[in-house]
Each structure stands twice: as structure tokens, then as C-alpha cells.
Amino acid sequence: MRLIVVLVLFNLFFANAMNSDTSKDSVNYYLNLSREQLDKQNQELSIAYLTKAKILLEKSKNETYRENTALRNAIAKSERDNKRINATSKLINILAVALVSILSLLSISLYKNNLFRIKSNQLLVEKNRELEIAKENAEKASKARAEFLSTVSHELRTPLNAINGITHLLIEENPKDSQVNYLNSLQFSGNYLLNFINDILEINRIESENIPIEQINCDLKLQLHDIQKSFKEIAEANNNSFLLEIDEFIPANLLYDPTKLSQILLNLVNNSLKFTRNGYVKLSAKMGEINDKKVMISFKIADNGIGIPEDKQETIFDSFSQGSIEINRKYGGTGLGLAIVKKLIELLDGSIYLNSKVGLGTTFSFELPFEIADETPIVKPEIQYNEEILNDKKILLVEDNKINQMITKKMLENKGIFCDIVDNGEAAIESLQNEHNYDLVLMDVHLPGINGTVATQKIREFNNLTPIIALTAISLNENREMLLSFGMTDVITKPFDPAKFYKTISEYI
């Protein structure tokens, strides 16, 4: 019987042991039952309950241990996750704070930069406006200066033409020996003043960019030989040798502006001959690089004259600049020649260089681009006019200045030319319409009423045969090509050189 009870108790124990709700309360419950049975002197049942309590207690300890271990693992994992989350959160917060700080600083910086930019833009606008005003004022001043000098130069030509013309007429009339020196001095002074005026006008034309560049098919070698011939007397006057060295490979047919090249070379050669005594001046032209039809030619003008002081070499190309006051007094000159040379060379896309030592001499060198022409240039033979050609010819002089009328008419009559005079463009048109036997017309450009260019245009509407030569003191806005475009045959610049005056007339009469 006891065995059965024990078995029943053990079955109950094992059944209860399978229950997942085993806890300390169950252990206490069976302990209490064991005590009650013990109190009732039912030892076997008490032992059974006690045994079950022990088993439940042992089971309870095992399950609690496993649960605690899992719980501890879970808690540890949660703690790790929490720490990681907390660290990430802190990092995000730090980054957010840093980002907000950076954005705040950037905003403040952009705001300040924007304010600075606005102020800078306002300042720049004001400065640009000031610069524009200054530029406009400078341009106006430069234009006014150029127009003033041009007007002065132009207006000086009229009385200068009278001075040179009357001087020439007096010299031709066999003056007394005591008067010859005075007249020669007067003629020299007039020519000096004319060169000065021409230089001022040339500087103004270059600076005003009112100077066209021509492209004419010419023989450069022939031009250089002509320059050498033109300086023969000047070189001999100072006991100098003027040498010419030309590269044989330079083509004979080149497109360039011969007038401007002559201005450059004449100024440089004349300058070297003036400052050299008992020495030499050498002009050389050397072939340079050829690219397609473009060719570079180097020019060099060397002398063994007085040289240029080193402290003056930087300013020697400035207007009105010379080596010293003593040099100016001894050798003369306006100080404009080298300034014109530099501006012309730059206008032709070149650069000029200077190498000079006091007492040893000076060398000017420059390089200019040329274009090779397809055809050989036609060289016009130099015309040596015969005064007999001018006899009994009839010329119409259109001139409003009474002194110029008198001088020009007298110069023409001295060569046996008949001269009729009118003083305005309308009268010139009427004379050509009624009189068709004029051999040539000398047309002053600046006339009252319609000017000489308009008068020439109207004459060309009914007469294309009679040569019309412009007489003008070329101003800033005039040039030879412009005058020829109105129908003029040629141009004579006032005050004119008598020899060139007669020679030009003889070419067309």
C-alpha cells in the first residue's frame, strides 16, 4: 500500500515536473504539505511531499539559472545595443551641432561677403564711372589737342607758303650779292619751320589713328638705292660715307607701304648723318623668315657718330626728346623724328631697337613684315621735265587767298604759262563748262562756298580729261588717297617746293 502511494506521489511529481509553471510557490506548497503530514505522523507521505519539494526546488533553481543566463545575455545585448545607439546618437548630435555651426558660419560669411560684394560692386561702379568720365575727358582733351595742333599746323602753312614762295621768287630775280645771304637764310628758316609743322601734323595723324596703311607692289631694292642717292650731298657735307648693303635674296616684288617705309628710313638715316662727322653711316636690309607669301625683312642703320648717353636711351623715342640741350643747340632738330619713326614702325606691326655707346656710334634696328606679290612691279621712269614743255600752256588756278594767288601766278608766268584765276568752286565749274581749252587746273581744297573736292566731283560729271591737281595744306582729316577719290589727278602740298611743283605740273600738262 505504501508502495502504491509512493508511486502515485512520484507520478504526480513527474506530472507536475512537466508543468512549465513550476515556481518557488509550488515548492513552498509541497513543503507545507510535508510538514502537515509530518505533523499527522504520516511519515511516508511527508517524505514523498518533501522529495517532490526538493525535486521542484532543484528544478526551480535550474530553470531560474537558465532564465537568468538568457536574461543576462539579453540584457547584455540590449546594453550593448543601447550603448551603440547612444554612441551613434551622440555622434549624430555632435555632427548635427557641427553642421549647424558650419552652416551658421557659412551663412554669416556669405552674408558678410554679400555685403562686401555689394559695397565692392558699388565702389567698382563708381570707379568705373569715374574712369569712363576720365577716359572721355582724356579723349576729348586728346582730340582737342590734336585738332588744335592740326588747325595751327594747317593755318601756319598759308603764311609759310607766302614766305617760301616770295623768297623763291626773289632769289630767281637775281638779287644783289648783299641780299643773297639774307634770302638763303630766310629760305632755310622757312624750310625748317615747314619740316617742324609736317612733323607735328604727322604725329597727330598717327596718334589719332587717322592714317591708312597702303599695300603697293614695289621694288624694295630700287627704293633703297633711291634713298642712298637722295642723301649723297648731305653725307658729303659732313665728310661721311653712306653705305648700302642689300640681301640679294630679297624679292623684287613686295607688297608694302613705300611712303611710310621711306619716312622711317629717311628719318633714321638723316639722324645718323646729322650726328656723324668724318665717319660712315650704313643702311642694310637682310632677308628673314619666309612663311607662305609672308617674309620678314630686317633693317639696320649703323653709324660711328657721337652716340647716345645711356640715361637718355629710354626716352629718346618720346616726342620732343633729344640727348641734351647742348646737342639741340649744336645740331638742331625738333625731337620729333624718332617719335614718328617708332609710331610708324609699330603701326606696321614692327618694333625698333637701339644700341648705342657714347663716342662709338649708334645702331637702330627693326624688322617689318612684307607680302610677296604675284607680279613684278611696274617701275615708272623718273621724269626730268623740260621747261619748254610748260611754255604757252594755259592753267586755271582756283585759290581764294590773294597772296597765294599772286605767288602761284607769278611762279607759273616765270615758266611761260598763262594763268587764269577764280576764287571759289562755283566759278571753277562755270569756267570749265565755258572754257574747254585749259591744259590743267590747280584746285585749292579749302574754298568758300563749295570746297575743292565737291567742285572736282561736279567737274568730273562733264569733263574727265582735264587734269585737276589739288593744292592743299593737308589737315588731320585729309590724305592723298581721300583727295584722289574725289577725282583729283594728283596732290601738291602747300607750302610746295618749287622744283616739285613744276615737275608735278609737267607730268600732266
Short mmCIF file of C-alpha atoms in Angstrom, two decimals:
data_model
loop_
_atom_site.label_atom_id
_atom_site.label_comp_id
_atom_site.label_asym_id
_atom_site.label_seq_id
_atom_site.Cartn_x
_atom_site.Cartn_y
_atom_site.Cartn_z
CA MET A 1 0.00 0.00 0.00
CA ARG A 2 2.78 2.39 0.83
CA LEU A 3 4.44 1.48 -2.39
CA ILE A 4 1.35 2.44 -4.32
CA VAL A 5 1.16 5.75 -2.52
CA VAL A 6 4.78 6.43 -3.24
CA LEU A 7 4.26 5.60 -6.92
CA VAL A 8 1.22 7.85 -7.08
CA LEU A 9 3.16 10.65 -5.47
CA PHE A 10 6.03 10.17 -7.86
CA ASN A 11 3.64 10.19 -10.80
CA LEU A 12 2.16 13.38 -9.53
CA PHE A 13 5.64 14.73 -9.07
CA PHE A 14 6.71 13.89 -12.58
CA ALA A 15 3.42 15.16 -13.98
CA ASN A 16 3.87 18.38 -12.11
CA ALA A 17 7.53 18.49 -13.07
CA MET A 18 6.50 18.72 -16.72
CA ASN A 19 4.44 21.78 -15.96
CA SER A 20 6.23 24.88 -17.18
CA ASP A 21 4.65 26.89 -14.36
CA THR A 22 6.86 25.37 -11.64
CA SER A 23 7.92 28.02 -9.22
CA LYS A 24 9.01 28.68 -5.74
CA ASP A 25 5.39 28.85 -4.60
CA SER A 26 4.96 25.22 -5.68
CA VAL A 27 7.98 24.23 -3.66
CA ASN A 28 6.62 26.02 -0.63
CA TYR A 29 3.29 24.40 -1.20
CA TYR A 30 4.73 20.87 -1.06
CA LEU A 31 6.91 21.72 1.87
CA ASN A 32 3.86 22.82 3.76
CA LEU A 33 2.09 19.56 2.82
CA SER A 34 5.10 17.59 4.01
CA ARG A 35 5.00 19.39 7.35
CA GLU A 36 1.31 18.75 7.68
CA GLN A 37 1.79 15.04 7.00
CA LEU A 38 4.70 15.01 9.36
CA ASP A 39 2.55 16.59 11.99
CA LYS A 40 -0.04 13.87 11.33
CA GLN A 41 2.61 11.22 11.82
CA ASN A 42 2.27 10.21 8.18
CA GLN A 43 6.00 9.98 7.58
CA GLU A 44 5.96 8.27 4.19
CA LEU A 45 3.62 10.81 2.65
CA SER A 46 5.56 13.58 4.33
CA ILE A 47 8.78 12.21 2.79
CA ALA A 48 7.07 11.97 -0.59
CA TYR A 49 5.96 15.59 -0.39
CA LEU A 50 9.38 16.59 0.81
CA THR A 51 11.02 14.70 -2.01
CA LYS A 52 8.73 16.40 -4.53
CA ALA A 53 9.51 19.76 -2.95
CA LYS A 54 13.21 19.06 -3.30
CA ILE A 55 12.80 17.99 -6.89
CA LEU A 56 10.73 21.11 -7.64
CA LEU A 57 13.25 23.21 -5.78
CA GLU A 58 16.09 21.74 -7.78
CA LYS A 59 14.11 22.14 -10.97
CA SER A 60 13.22 25.69 -10.00
CA LYS A 61 16.91 26.51 -9.45
CA ASN A 62 17.89 25.04 -12.83
CA GLU A 63 15.15 26.89 -14.74
CA THR A 64 15.91 30.15 -12.94
CA TYR A 65 19.57 29.77 -13.77
CA ARG A 66 18.81 29.22 -17.44
CA GLU A 67 16.32 32.05 -17.50
CA ASN A 68 18.76 34.36 -15.70
CA THR A 69 21.53 33.43 -18.10
CA ALA A 70 19.33 34.17 -21.12
CA LEU A 71 18.11 37.27 -19.41
CA ARG A 72 21.63 38.33 -18.65
CA ASN A 73 22.60 37.68 -22.28
CA ALA A 74 19.59 39.60 -23.45
CA ILE A 75 20.29 42.38 -21.02
CA ALA A 76 23.96 42.43 -22.09
CA LYS A 77 22.94 42.58 -25.75
CA SER A 78 20.42 45.28 -25.01
CA GLU A 79 23.02 47.18 -23.08
CA ARG A 80 25.45 46.84 -25.95
CA ASP A 81 22.77 47.95 -28.40
CA ASN A 82 21.82 50.79 -26.12
CA LYS A 83 25.45 51.84 -25.82
CA ARG A 84 25.88 51.63 -29.59
CA ILE A 85 22.67 53.55 -30.16
CA ASN A 86 23.68 56.07 -27.54
CA ALA A 87 27.15 56.45 -29.13
CA THR A 88 25.59 56.81 -32.59
CA SER A 89 23.06 59.24 -31.27
CA LYS A 90 25.78 61.27 -29.57
CA LEU A 91 27.85 61.23 -32.78
CA ILE A 92 24.83 62.30 -34.81
CA ASN A 93 24.11 65.01 -32.30
CA ILE A 94 27.74 66.17 -32.43
CA LEU A 95 27.71 66.11 -36.23
CA ALA A 96 24.38 67.89 -36.30
CA VAL A 97 25.68 70.55 -33.95
CA ALA A 98 28.87 70.86 -36.04
CA LEU A 99 26.85 71.01 -39.27
CA VAL A 100 24.55 73.64 -37.82
CA SER A 101 27.59 75.58 -36.62
CA ILE A 102 29.28 75.32 -40.02
CA LEU A 103 26.08 76.32 -41.82
CA SER A 104 25.68 79.20 -39.41
CA LEU A 105 29.27 80.32 -40.01
CA LEU A 106 28.80 79.92 -43.76
CA SER A 107 25.58 81.90 -43.62
CA ILE A 108 27.27 84.63 -41.64
CA SER A 109 30.25 84.53 -44.01
CA LEU A 110 28.01 84.61 -47.08
CA TYR A 111 26.05 87.44 -45.58
CA LYS A 112 29.20 89.41 -44.86
CA ASN A 113 30.63 88.52 -48.29
CA ASN A 114 27.38 89.59 -49.88
CA LEU A 115 27.52 92.90 -48.05
CA PHE A 116 31.19 93.27 -49.04
CA ARG A 117 30.38 92.34 -52.64
CA ILE A 118 27.55 94.84 -52.76
CA LYS A 119 29.82 97.53 -51.38
CA SER A 120 32.62 96.46 -53.73
CA ASN A 121 30.25 96.47 -56.71
CA GLN A 122 29.02 99.91 -55.74
CA LEU A 123 32.61 101.07 -55.40
CA LEU A 124 33.52 99.46 -58.73
CA VAL A 125 30.53 101.07 -60.40
CA GLU A 126 31.60 104.43 -59.02
CA LYS A 127 35.23 103.86 -60.02
CA ASN A 128 34.21 102.63 -63.49
CA ARG A 129 32.08 105.70 -63.90
CA GLU A 130 34.97 107.87 -62.77
CA LEU A 131 37.26 106.02 -65.21
CA GLU A 132 34.73 106.45 -68.02
CA ILE A 133 34.49 110.15 -67.25
CA ALA A 134 38.28 110.39 -67.05
CA LYS A 135 38.59 108.45 -70.31
CA GLU A 136 36.02 110.66 -72.01
CA ASN A 137 37.79 113.76 -70.71
CA ALA A 138 41.17 112.38 -71.83
CA GLU A 139 39.76 111.54 -75.26
CA LYS A 140 38.19 114.97 -75.52
CA ALA A 141 41.43 116.59 -74.40
CA SER A 142 43.45 114.46 -76.83
CA LYS A 143 41.01 115.22 -79.64
CA ALA A 144 41.02 118.91 -78.78
CA ARG A 145 44.82 118.87 -78.65
CA ALA A 146 45.06 117.05 -81.98
CA GLU A 147 42.51 119.34 -83.62
CA PHE A 148 44.23 122.41 -82.19
CA LEU A 149 47.67 121.34 -83.39
CA SER A 150 46.23 120.29 -86.72
CA THR A 151 44.47 123.64 -87.11
CA VAL A 152 47.58 125.54 -86.08
CA SER A 153 49.76 123.46 -88.41
CA HIS A 154 47.27 123.89 -91.23
CA GLU A 155 46.87 127.62 -90.72
CA LEU A 156 50.63 128.15 -90.49
CA ARG A 157 51.04 126.70 -93.95
CA THR A 158 49.25 129.60 -95.64
CA PRO A 159 51.62 132.37 -94.45
CA LEU A 160 54.54 129.94 -94.71
CA ASN A 161 53.62 129.31 -98.34
CA ALA A 162 53.78 133.05 -98.89
CA ILE A 163 57.17 133.29 -97.15
CA ASN A 164 58.70 130.41 -99.09
CA GLY A 165 57.07 131.44 -102.35
CA ILE A 166 58.17 135.08 -102.17
CA THR A 167 61.66 134.00 -101.09
CA HIS A 168 61.88 131.74 -104.13
CA LEU A 169 60.68 134.50 -106.45
CA LEU A 170 63.20 136.97 -105.02
CA ILE A 171 66.06 134.51 -105.41
CA GLU A 172 65.06 133.92 -109.05
CA GLU A 173 65.12 137.66 -109.79
CA ASN A 174 68.92 137.96 -109.45
CA PRO A 175 69.13 139.81 -106.12
CA LYS A 176 72.17 141.81 -105.05
CA ASP A 177 75.05 139.92 -103.52
CA SER A 178 74.33 141.58 -100.20
CA GLN A 179 70.76 140.23 -100.33
CA VAL A 180 71.54 136.64 -101.32
CA ASN A 181 72.67 135.57 -97.84
CA TYR A 182 69.56 137.07 -96.26
CA LEU A 183 67.30 135.33 -98.75
CA ASN A 184 69.09 131.99 -98.30
CA SER A 185 68.74 132.30 -94.52
CA LEU A 186 65.06 133.13 -94.95
CA GLN A 187 64.60 130.14 -97.23
CA PHE A 188 66.41 127.84 -94.75
CA SER A 189 64.25 129.09 -91.86
CA GLY A 190 61.09 128.61 -93.90
CA ASN A 191 62.05 125.03 -94.78
CA TYR A 192 62.96 124.31 -91.16
CA LEU A 193 59.60 125.60 -89.99
CA LEU A 194 57.86 123.60 -92.71
CA ASN A 195 59.55 120.39 -91.57
CA PHE A 196 58.55 121.12 -87.99
CA ILE A 197 54.92 121.67 -88.99
CA ASN A 198 54.94 118.49 -91.08
CA ASP A 199 56.28 116.51 -88.11
CA ILE A 200 53.60 117.86 -85.77
CA LEU A 201 50.88 117.03 -88.28
CA GLU A 202 52.31 113.55 -88.80
CA ILE A 203 52.41 112.87 -85.03
CA ASN A 204 48.79 113.99 -84.75
CA ARG A 205 47.68 111.81 -87.65
CA ILE A 206 49.37 108.72 -86.19
CA GLU A 207 48.05 109.29 -82.67
CA SER A 208 44.53 109.91 -83.97
CA GLU A 209 44.75 106.59 -85.90
CA ASN A 210 43.71 108.54 -88.97
CA ILE A 211 46.47 107.15 -91.13
CA PRO A 212 45.74 104.30 -93.59
CA ILE A 213 48.25 101.59 -94.47
CA GLU A 214 48.74 101.07 -98.19
CA GLN A 215 49.74 97.83 -99.89
CA ILE A 216 51.55 98.70 -103.12
CA ASN A 217 53.61 96.40 -105.31
CA CYS A 218 57.10 97.95 -105.20
CA ASP A 219 60.75 97.10 -105.71
CA LEU A 220 62.33 97.48 -102.26
CA LYS A 221 65.88 97.29 -103.60
CA LEU A 222 65.24 100.15 -106.01
CA GLN A 223 63.70 102.24 -103.24
CA LEU A 224 66.76 101.72 -101.03
CA HIS A 225 69.08 102.78 -103.85
CA ASP A 226 66.97 105.93 -104.38
CA ILE A 227 67.30 106.74 -100.67
CA GLN A 228 71.06 106.37 -100.93
CA LYS A 229 71.15 108.79 -103.87
CA SER A 230 68.99 111.35 -102.06
CA PHE A 231 71.48 111.57 -99.18
CA LYS A 232 74.61 111.91 -101.30
CA GLU A 233 75.01 115.66 -100.78
CA ILE A 234 74.15 115.55 -97.06
CA ALA A 235 76.68 112.77 -96.48
CA GLU A 236 79.40 114.67 -98.34
CA ALA A 237 78.67 117.85 -96.35
CA ASN A 238 79.85 116.13 -93.15
CA ASN A 239 82.55 114.12 -94.94
CA ASN A 240 80.67 110.87 -94.32
CA SER A 241 80.40 107.68 -96.33
CA PHE A 242 76.84 106.45 -96.80
CA LEU A 243 76.98 102.69 -97.41
CA LEU A 244 74.16 100.44 -98.59
CA GLU A 245 74.04 96.68 -98.08
CA ILE A 246 71.08 94.73 -99.53
CA ASP A 247 70.50 90.99 -99.23
CA GLU A 248 70.42 89.59 -102.77
CA PHE A 249 67.66 87.12 -101.82
CA ILE A 250 65.12 89.88 -101.11
CA PRO A 251 62.34 89.55 -103.74
CA ALA A 252 61.87 92.41 -106.20
CA ASN A 253 58.07 92.21 -105.98
CA LEU A 254 56.85 93.08 -102.47
CA LEU A 255 53.55 94.47 -101.22
CA TYR A 256 54.05 97.18 -98.57
CA ASP A 257 53.58 100.86 -97.83
CA PRO A 258 56.55 102.58 -99.56
CA THR A 259 55.68 106.05 -98.23
CA LYS A 260 55.78 105.04 -94.58
CA LEU A 261 58.93 102.95 -95.08
CA SER A 262 60.57 105.98 -96.69
CA GLN A 263 59.54 108.14 -93.75
CA ILE A 264 61.13 105.67 -91.36
CA LEU A 265 64.38 105.24 -93.27
CA LEU A 266 64.76 108.92 -94.18
CA ASN A 267 64.36 109.96 -90.55
CA LEU A 268 66.83 107.36 -89.27
CA VAL A 269 69.45 107.92 -91.98
CA ASN A 270 69.16 111.70 -91.69
CA ASN A 271 69.53 111.41 -87.91
CA SER A 272 72.68 109.29 -88.26
CA LEU A 273 74.24 111.58 -90.85
CA LYS A 274 73.50 114.64 -88.72
CA PHE A 275 75.29 113.25 -85.64
CA THR A 276 78.26 111.79 -87.53
CA ARG A 277 81.34 113.68 -88.72
CA ASN A 278 84.15 112.21 -90.84
CA GLY A 279 82.73 108.74 -90.43
CA TYR A 280 80.21 106.39 -92.00
CA VAL A 281 76.52 105.53 -91.98
CA LYS A 282 75.44 102.10 -93.13
CA LEU A 283 71.95 101.07 -94.17
CA SER A 284 71.42 97.32 -94.51
CA ALA A 285 68.42 95.14 -95.36
CA LYS A 286 68.52 91.42 -94.66
CA MET A 287 66.12 88.66 -95.65
CA GLY A 288 64.40 86.93 -92.75
CA GLU A 289 61.94 84.10 -92.27
CA ILE A 290 59.58 83.22 -95.12
CA ASN A 291 56.14 81.77 -94.36
CA ASP A 292 53.97 81.13 -97.40
CA LYS A 293 53.86 84.57 -99.07
CA LYS A 294 54.89 86.43 -95.94
CA VAL A 295 58.51 87.47 -95.46
CA MET A 296 60.27 89.28 -92.62
CA ILE A 297 62.98 91.78 -93.55
CA SER A 298 65.40 93.22 -91.01
CA PHE A 299 66.70 96.76 -91.39
CA LYS A 300 69.71 98.25 -89.63
CA ILE A 301 71.05 101.80 -89.66
CA ALA A 302 74.50 101.97 -88.04
CA ASP A 303 76.93 104.87 -87.63
CA ASN A 304 80.12 105.73 -85.75
CA GLY A 305 78.92 109.14 -84.62
CA ILE A 306 78.67 110.76 -81.19
CA GLY A 307 76.37 108.11 -79.71
CA ILE A 308 73.52 108.47 -77.21
CA PRO A 309 74.07 108.61 -73.41
CA GLU A 310 72.69 105.56 -71.61
CA ASP A 311 70.42 107.65 -69.36
CA LYS A 312 68.78 109.19 -72.45
CA GLN A 313 68.16 105.99 -74.39
CA GLU A 314 64.86 105.14 -72.68
CA THR A 315 63.30 108.49 -73.62
CA ILE A 316 64.92 109.03 -77.00
CA PHE A 317 61.74 107.90 -78.81
CA ASP A 318 59.50 110.31 -76.88
CA SER A 319 58.14 113.39 -78.59
CA PHE A 320 60.40 116.46 -78.40
CA SER A 321 63.13 114.36 -76.74
CA GLN A 322 66.81 114.86 -77.58
CA GLY A 323 70.08 113.84 -75.99
CA SER A 324 70.64 117.19 -74.26
CA ILE A 325 70.12 120.94 -74.62
CA GLU A 326 73.71 121.27 -75.86
CA ILE A 327 73.08 118.73 -78.61
CA ASN A 328 69.90 120.52 -79.60
CA ARG A 329 71.73 123.83 -79.82
CA LYS A 330 74.65 122.38 -81.74
CA TYR A 331 72.84 120.04 -84.15
CA GLY A 332 69.31 121.45 -84.19
CA GLY A 333 66.17 119.42 -84.75
CA THR A 334 62.70 119.23 -83.23
CA GLY A 335 62.99 115.92 -81.39
CA LEU A 336 60.01 114.51 -83.30
CA GLY A 337 61.78 112.38 -85.93
CA LEU A 338 62.44 109.32 -83.75
CA ALA A 339 58.98 109.56 -82.17
CA ILE A 340 57.46 109.43 -85.65
CA VAL A 341 59.74 106.51 -86.58
CA LYS A 342 58.69 104.47 -83.54
CA LYS A 343 54.97 105.11 -84.07
CA LEU A 344 55.17 104.25 -87.78
CA ILE A 345 57.09 101.02 -87.13
CA GLU A 346 54.54 99.97 -84.51
CA LEU A 347 51.76 100.88 -86.95
CA LEU A 348 53.35 98.47 -89.45
CA ASP A 349 53.49 95.66 -86.81
CA GLY A 350 57.20 96.01 -86.04
CA SER A 351 59.45 97.03 -83.15
CA ILE A 352 62.56 99.21 -83.12
CA TYR A 353 65.68 98.57 -81.04
CA LEU A 354 68.55 100.84 -80.08
CA ASN A 355 72.18 100.03 -79.31
CA SER A 356 74.45 102.99 -78.65
CA LYS A 357 77.68 103.91 -76.88
CA VAL A 358 78.84 107.48 -76.39
CA GLY A 359 81.75 108.20 -78.72
CA LEU A 360 81.41 104.87 -80.57
CA GLY A 361 78.20 105.27 -82.52
CA THR A 362 74.56 104.22 -82.69
CA THR A 363 72.66 101.38 -84.31
CA PHE A 364 68.91 101.38 -84.91
CA SER A 365 67.37 98.07 -85.98
CA PHE A 366 63.84 96.97 -86.75
CA GLU A 367 62.02 94.15 -88.54
CA LEU A 368 58.89 94.51 -90.68
CA PRO A 369 56.56 92.01 -92.38
CA PHE A 370 56.18 92.10 -96.16
CA GLU A 371 53.99 90.16 -98.56
CA ILE A 372 55.37 88.70 -101.80
CA ALA A 373 53.34 89.93 -104.77
CA ASP A 374 52.36 87.70 -107.68
CA GLU A 375 53.61 90.12 -110.33
CA THR A 376 56.73 92.19 -110.84
CA PRO A 377 56.04 95.88 -110.10
CA ILE A 378 55.92 98.35 -112.95
CA VAL A 379 58.68 100.89 -112.37
CA LYS A 380 57.86 104.34 -113.67
CA PRO A 381 60.91 106.11 -115.10
CA GLU A 382 61.88 109.29 -113.31
CA ILE A 383 60.68 112.25 -115.33
CA GLN A 384 63.17 115.04 -115.86
CA TYR A 385 60.93 117.80 -117.12
CA ASN A 386 61.97 120.30 -119.75
CA GLU A 387 60.87 123.87 -119.07
CA GLU A 388 59.99 124.23 -122.74
CA ILE A 389 57.08 121.83 -122.12
CA LEU A 390 55.46 124.48 -119.93
CA ASN A 391 55.66 127.31 -122.48
CA ASP A 392 52.35 128.69 -123.75
CA LYS A 393 50.28 126.29 -121.61
CA LYS A 394 47.07 127.52 -120.03
CA ILE A 395 46.21 126.76 -116.39
CA LEU A 396 43.16 127.63 -114.28
CA LEU A 397 44.11 128.49 -110.68
CA VAL A 398 41.28 128.11 -108.14
CA GLU A 399 42.50 129.90 -104.99
CA ASP A 400 40.79 132.28 -102.55
CA ASN A 401 43.90 133.63 -100.78
CA LYS A 402 45.15 136.78 -102.53
CA ILE A 403 48.79 136.29 -101.55
CA ASN A 404 48.78 132.68 -102.75
CA GLN A 405 47.11 133.84 -105.97
CA MET A 406 49.88 136.34 -106.58
CA ILE A 407 52.73 133.95 -105.74
CA THR A 408 51.38 130.96 -107.69
CA LYS A 409 50.53 133.05 -110.74
CA LYS A 410 53.98 134.64 -110.73
CA MET A 411 55.67 131.21 -110.45
CA LEU A 412 53.62 129.95 -113.40
CA GLU A 413 54.26 133.02 -115.55
CA ASN A 414 58.00 132.70 -114.88
CA LYS A 415 57.83 129.44 -116.85
CA GLY A 416 55.80 130.92 -119.73
CA ILE A 417 52.41 129.62 -118.53
CA PHE A 418 49.20 131.62 -118.98
CA CYS A 419 47.17 131.66 -115.76
CA ASP A 420 43.51 132.48 -115.12
CA ILE A 421 42.33 132.86 -111.51
CA VAL A 422 38.95 132.22 -109.82
CA ASP A 423 38.41 132.28 -106.06
CA ASN A 424 35.59 129.75 -105.49
CA GLY A 425 34.32 126.34 -106.57
CA GLU A 426 31.21 127.57 -108.38
CA ALA A 427 33.29 129.85 -110.59
CA ALA A 428 35.69 126.98 -111.32
CA ILE A 429 32.80 124.76 -112.53
CA GLU A 430 31.46 127.58 -114.70
CA SER A 431 34.92 128.26 -116.19
CA LEU A 432 35.40 124.62 -117.16
CA GLN A 433 31.93 124.47 -118.69
CA ASN A 434 32.51 127.58 -120.82
CA GLU A 435 36.21 127.16 -121.50
CA HIS A 436 37.41 123.75 -122.61
CA ASN A 437 40.97 124.58 -123.57
CA TYR A 438 42.64 124.59 -120.13
CA ASP A 439 45.63 122.29 -120.06
CA LEU A 440 45.41 121.85 -116.28
CA VAL A 441 43.53 123.02 -113.17
CA LEU A 442 45.19 123.85 -109.84
CA MET A 443 42.38 123.40 -107.30
CA ASP A 444 42.68 124.61 -103.71
CA VAL A 445 40.80 122.19 -101.44
CA HIS A 446 39.50 124.73 -98.90
CA LEU A 447 37.33 127.27 -100.69
CA PRO A 448 34.37 129.46 -99.74
CA GLY A 449 31.03 128.01 -100.78
CA ILE A 450 31.52 124.52 -102.17
CA ASN A 451 35.02 123.25 -101.47
CA GLY A 452 37.53 121.97 -104.00
CA THR A 453 36.58 118.29 -103.64
CA VAL A 454 32.88 118.90 -104.36
CA ALA A 455 33.78 121.20 -107.24
CA THR A 456 36.04 118.50 -108.69
CA GLN A 457 33.24 115.91 -108.42
CA LYS A 458 30.87 118.17 -110.33
CA ILE A 459 33.51 118.93 -112.99
CA ARG A 460 34.11 115.22 -113.49
CA GLU A 461 30.45 114.83 -114.40
CA PHE A 462 31.12 116.55 -117.72
CA ASN A 463 34.93 116.60 -118.02
CA ASN A 464 37.16 113.62 -117.33
CA LEU A 465 40.11 114.73 -119.44
CA THR A 466 41.48 117.93 -117.89
CA PRO A 467 43.99 117.13 -115.11
CA ILE A 468 42.98 118.60 -111.74
CA ILE A 469 45.76 118.88 -109.17
CA ALA A 470 44.80 119.58 -105.55
CA LEU A 471 46.61 122.36 -103.73
CA THR A 472 46.21 121.76 -100.01
CA ALA A 473 47.80 122.23 -96.63
CA ILE A 474 46.79 118.69 -95.70
CA SER A 475 45.00 118.66 -92.34
CA LEU A 476 44.34 115.90 -89.82
CA ASN A 477 41.32 114.53 -91.69
CA GLU A 478 42.87 114.66 -95.16
CA ASN A 479 45.15 112.30 -97.01
CA ARG A 480 46.25 111.79 -100.57
CA GLU A 481 44.01 108.79 -101.26
CA MET A 482 40.95 110.58 -99.94
CA LEU A 483 41.57 113.56 -102.23
CA LEU A 484 42.21 111.34 -105.25
CA SER A 485 38.90 109.56 -104.62
CA PHE A 486 37.03 112.79 -105.49
CA GLY A 487 38.53 112.81 -109.00
CA MET A 488 41.75 114.71 -108.33
CA THR A 489 44.62 113.73 -110.61
CA ASP A 490 47.38 114.42 -108.08
CA VAL A 491 48.11 116.40 -104.93
CA ILE A 492 50.60 119.20 -104.27
CA THR A 493 51.06 120.04 -100.60
CA LYS A 494 51.38 123.67 -99.53
CA PRO A 495 53.79 125.22 -98.98
CA PHE A 496 55.18 123.47 -102.01
CA ASP A 497 58.73 123.01 -103.11
CA PRO A 498 59.14 124.89 -106.43
CA ALA A 499 61.07 122.08 -108.12
CA LYS A 500 58.42 119.51 -107.17
CA PHE A 501 55.69 121.98 -108.12
CA TYR A 502 56.98 122.40 -111.66
CA LYS A 503 57.81 118.72 -112.01
CA THR A 504 54.30 117.60 -110.99
CA ILE A 505 52.68 120.05 -113.39
CA SER A 506 54.93 118.89 -116.24
CA GLU A 507 53.81 115.26 -115.71
CA TYR A 508 50.18 116.04 -116.51
CA ILE A 509 50.18 119.19 -118.67
#
